[in-house]
Amino acid sequence: MGYLLLFGAIAAEVAATTAMKYSDGLTRLWPSLLTALGYVVSFALLARTLKSLSIGTAYAIWSGVGTATIAVLGLMLFGEGLNTTKVAGIVLIVGGVVVLNMGGAH
């Protein structure tokens, strides 16, 4: 159940961050409200996740997967460029999450 809650927390955080981009500096009402709601839901689900998963594992997955997903959405939705440095950064983020999870499995 912990990983399902964590997936929901990641999805809410990604939706909130994406809405923030559309909010035009929090000056547009509906995207701004979606941003606030998304972060509240994300933190609530992350807090529930911490009842069953270790904080290091949960936070590494939440932040790493969220960051990598937002980077990909930046490419797809907002036309952000892709270069070797960005690819390396995403690979390092995902690799770091994997390594932390391997270390926490014992």
XYZ file of N, CA and C in Angstrom:
318
model
N 0.815 -1.198 0.000
C 0.000 0.000 0.000
C 0.860 1.265 0.000
N 2.029 1.191 0.651
C 2.909 2.347 0.722
C 3.350 2.845 -0.637
N 3.683 1.918 -1.524
C 4.142 2.332 -2.855
C 3.003 2.906 -3.686
N 1.795 2.435 -3.468
C 0.640 2.990 -4.177
C 0.391 4.434 -3.728
N 0.465 4.666 -2.414
C 0.341 6.031 -1.894
C 1.464 6.920 -2.425
N 2.661 6.367 -2.488
C 3.802 7.131 -2.989
C 3.609 7.498 -4.454
N 3.091 6.571 -5.249
C 2.808 6.871 -6.651
C 1.797 8.012 -6.754
N 0.769 7.992 -5.915
C -0.211 9.078 -5.905
C 0.418 10.405 -5.514
N 1.330 10.368 -4.530
C 2.026 11.588 -4.106
C 2.867 12.153 -5.237
N 3.527 11.279 -5.973
C 4.340 11.725 -7.114
C 3.447 12.327 -8.191
N 2.351 11.660 -8.508
C 1.440 12.155 -9.546
C 0.880 13.526 -9.166
N 0.502 13.701 -7.896
C -0.032 14.983 -7.445
C 1.020 16.078 -7.509
N 2.244 15.745 -7.138
C 3.331 16.731 -7.173
C 3.651 17.136 -8.612
N 3.671 16.170 -9.508
C 3.943 16.473 -10.924
C 2.817 17.327 -11.505
N 1.570 17.006 -11.166
C 0.438 17.808 -11.645
C 0.525 19.231 -11.095
N 0.882 19.367 -9.816
C 0.988 20.690 -9.201
C 2.096 21.517 -9.837
N 3.229 20.898 -10.082
C 4.349 21.623 -10.685
C 4.023 22.032 -12.116
N 3.361 21.157 -12.845
C 2.956 21.484 -14.212
C 1.941 22.630 -14.201
N 0.988 22.565 -13.282
C 0.001 23.652 -13.163
C 0.677 24.972 -12.813
N 1.734 24.896 -12.003
C 2.454 26.106 -11.637
C 3.029 26.799 -12.872
N 3.510 26.017 -13.811
C 4.031 26.596 -15.050
C 2.925 27.331 -15.800
N 1.727 26.747 -15.811
C 0.590 27.362 -16.494
C -0.002 28.540 -15.715
N 0.360 28.683 -14.441
C -0.238 29.729 -13.598
C 0.326 31.122 -13.879
N 1.362 31.197 -14.680
C 1.981 32.480 -15.028
C 2.384 33.250 -13.771
N 3.231 32.585 -12.963
C 3.713 33.219 -11.735
C 2.637 33.331 -10.672
N 1.733 32.378 -10.648
C 0.595 32.343 -9.717
C -0.343 33.538 -9.899
N -0.455 34.032 -11.128
C -1.349 35.154 -11.417
C -2.652 34.706 -12.074
N -2.724 33.447 -12.508
C -3.954 32.910 -13.105
C -4.635 32.025 -12.069
N -5.908 32.264 -11.827
C -6.624 31.651 -10.704
C -6.637 30.129 -10.739
N -7.178 29.527 -11.780
C -7.385 28.077 -11.777
C -6.089 27.285 -11.752
N -5.104 27.631 -12.556
C -3.839 26.902 -12.423
C -3.185 27.099 -11.054
N -3.363 28.277 -10.465
C -2.805 28.537 -9.131
C -3.496 27.681 -8.076
N -4.820 27.573 -8.177
C -5.552 26.712 -7.239
C -5.172 25.249 -7.412
N -5.007 24.817 -8.651
C -4.583 23.432 -8.910
C -3.182 23.192 -8.345
N -2.326 24.180 -8.443
C -0.982 24.068 -7.868
C -1.070 23.844 -6.363
N -1.814 24.678 -5.673
C -1.945 24.562 -4.216
C -2.571 23.228 -3.820
N -3.652 22.859 -4.493
C -4.320 21.596 -4.184
C -3.397 20.405 -4.437
N -2.684 20.446 -5.541
C -1.768 19.345 -5.875
C -0.686 19.152 -4.829
N -0.124 20.249 -4.342
C 0.920 20.126 -3.322
C 0.356 19.644 -1.989
N -0.841 20.107 -1.626
C -1.467 19.631 -0.386
C -1.710 18.122 -0.475
N -2.273 17.674 -1.583
C -2.525 16.242 -1.773
C -1.213 15.466 -1.780
N -0.214 15.980 -2.465
C 1.072 15.296 -2.539
C 1.696 15.114 -1.159
N 1.729 16.184 -0.372
C 2.325 16.083 0.961
C 1.506 15.188 1.878
N 0.185 15.224 1.753
C -0.658 14.352 2.579
C -0.391 12.883 2.242
N -0.299 12.583 0.955
C -0.021 11.197 0.550
C 1.395 10.781 0.931
N 2.344 11.696 0.803
C 3.713 11.382 1.211
C 3.766 11.109 2.714
N 3.051 11.895 3.490
C 3.012 11.678 4.942
C 2.438 10.304 5.269
N 1.376 9.918 4.569
C 0.794 8.582 4.783
C 1.767 7.487 4.361
N 2.518 7.746 3.287
C 3.515 6.783 2.815
C 4.552 6.498 3.886
N 4.923 7.524 4.645
C 5.981 7.377 5.642
C 5.582 6.483 6.814
N 4.316 6.114 6.891
C 3.890 5.146 7.907
C 4.393 3.741 7.592
N 4.647 3.478 6.303
C 5.040 2.115 5.924
C 6.383 2.025 5.203
N 6.912 3.135 4.721
C 8.209 3.123 4.038
C 9.185 4.003 4.809
N 10.461 3.694 4.707
C 11.467 4.524 5.362
C 11.519 5.891 4.681
N 11.856 6.903 5.449
C 11.861 8.264 4.928
C 12.885 8.442 3.803
N 14.044 7.814 3.936
C 15.071 7.932 2.896
C 14.615 7.340 1.578
N 14.025 6.167 1.648
C 13.531 5.509 0.438
C 12.386 6.290 -0.178
N 11.397 6.642 0.646
C 10.217 7.344 0.126
C 10.596 8.692 -0.487
N 11.421 9.458 0.201
C 11.765 10.782 -0.301
C 12.633 10.683 -1.555
N 13.536 9.723 -1.588
C 14.372 9.557 -2.779
C 13.521 9.239 -4.000
N 12.566 8.354 -3.828
C 11.694 8.003 -4.954
C 10.815 9.199 -5.324
N 10.204 9.836 -4.322
C 9.293 10.957 -4.566
C 10.003 12.088 -5.302
N 11.139 12.487 -4.790
C 11.835 13.623 -5.408
C 12.489 13.238 -6.727
N 13.099 12.062 -6.784
C 13.798 11.644 -8.000
C 12.867 11.393 -9.166
N 11.828 10.610 -8.931
C 10.887 10.311 -10.008
C 10.130 11.575 -10.407
N 9.770 12.394 -9.420
C 9.099 13.655 -9.734
C 9.963 14.573 -10.577
N 11.220 14.706 -10.208
C 12.144 15.570 -10.955
C 12.352 15.061 -12.378
N 12.576 13.770 -12.521
C 12.785 13.196 -13.858
C 11.524 13.347 -14.713
N 10.366 13.137 -14.105
C 9.112 13.264 -14.851
C 8.883 14.706 -15.300
N 9.146 15.662 -14.420
C 8.988 17.068 -14.789
C 9.965 17.451 -15.895
N 11.171 16.918 -15.851
C 12.140 17.206 -16.920
C 11.620 16.702 -18.267
N 11.049 15.514 -18.282
C 10.499 14.951 -19.524
C 9.281 15.764 -19.974
N 8.413 16.136 -19.029
C 7.252 16.956 -19.397
C 7.675 18.325 -19.919
N 8.757 18.866 -19.383
C 9.284 20.123 -19.906
C 9.651 20.002 -21.376
N 10.208 18.874 -21.732
C 10.548 18.627 -23.133
C 9.290 18.507 -23.986
N 8.322 17.732 -23.501
C 7.139 17.415 -24.302
C 6.124 18.563 -24.362
N 5.878 19.230 -23.240
C 4.817 20.232 -23.184
C 5.295 21.657 -23.439
N 6.530 21.942 -23.057
C 6.986 23.322 -23.084
C 8.145 23.560 -24.043
N 8.501 22.551 -24.814
C 9.532 22.712 -25.827
C 10.915 22.994 -25.284
N 11.167 22.591 -24.049
C 12.505 22.781 -23.488
C 13.488 21.893 -24.243
N 14.682 22.374 -24.420
C 15.682 21.649 -25.179
C 16.226 20.440 -24.433
N 16.756 19.523 -25.199
C 17.389 18.330 -24.638
C 18.834 18.318 -25.102
N 19.731 18.181 -24.144
C 21.139 18.076 -24.493
C 21.775 16.991 -23.629
N 23.030 16.760 -23.864
C 23.745 15.700 -23.161
C 23.749 15.930 -21.658
N 23.871 17.160 -21.237
C 23.902 17.472 -19.810
C 22.575 17.121 -19.148
N 21.451 17.463 -19.788
C 20.150 17.119 -19.224
C 19.950 15.606 -19.164
N 20.322 14.920 -20.219
C 20.195 13.462 -20.227
C 21.032 12.860 -19.108
N 22.252 13.335 -18.954
C 23.124 12.833 -17.889
C 22.516 13.107 -16.521
N 21.933 14.277 -16.341
C 21.305 14.611 -15.072
C 20.146 13.688 -14.741
N 19.288 13.429 -15.720
C 18.154 12.528 -15.508
C 18.641 11.121 -15.199
N 19.641 10.664 -15.927
C 20.200 9.333 -15.673
C 20.783 9.252 -14.262
N 21.477 10.297 -13.831
C 22.043 10.308 -12.477
C 20.954 10.314 -11.406
N 19.880 11.055 -11.640
C 18.764 11.075 -10.687
C 18.167 9.677 -10.555
N 17.837 9.076 -11.678
C 17.236 7.738 -11.652
C 18.210 6.736 -11.039
N 19.478 6.832 -11.416
C 20.489 5.940 -10.838
C 20.613 6.116 -9.340
N 20.553 7.350 -8.867
C 20.634 7.610 -7.435
C 19.465 7.005 -6.684
N 18.268 7.104 -7.248
C 17.092 6.502 -6.621
C 17.251 4.988 -6.552
N 17.732 4.394 -7.622
C 17.941 2.940 -7.639
C 18.958 2.534 -6.581
N 20.070 3.230 -6.510
C 21.118 2.904 -5.535
C 20.598 3.048 -4.098
N 19.883 4.131 -3.830
C 19.324 4.303 -2.476
C 18.341 3.191 -2.127
N 17.548 2.767 -3.089
C 16.617 1.679 -2.831
C 17.328 0.357 -2.622
N 18.395 0.126 -3.340
C 19.182 -1.101 -3.144
C 19.792 -1.108 -1.745
N 20.268 0.038 -1.296
C 20.863 0.142 0.032
C 19.835 -0.018 1.132
N 18.595 0.390 0.868
C 17.540 0.286 1.874
C 16.876 -1.061 1.926
N 17.179 -1.929 0.968
C 16.515 -3.228 0.895
C 17.034 -4.209 1.926
N 18.161 -3.937 2.546
C 18.753 -4.889 3.489
C 18.190 -4.746 4.878
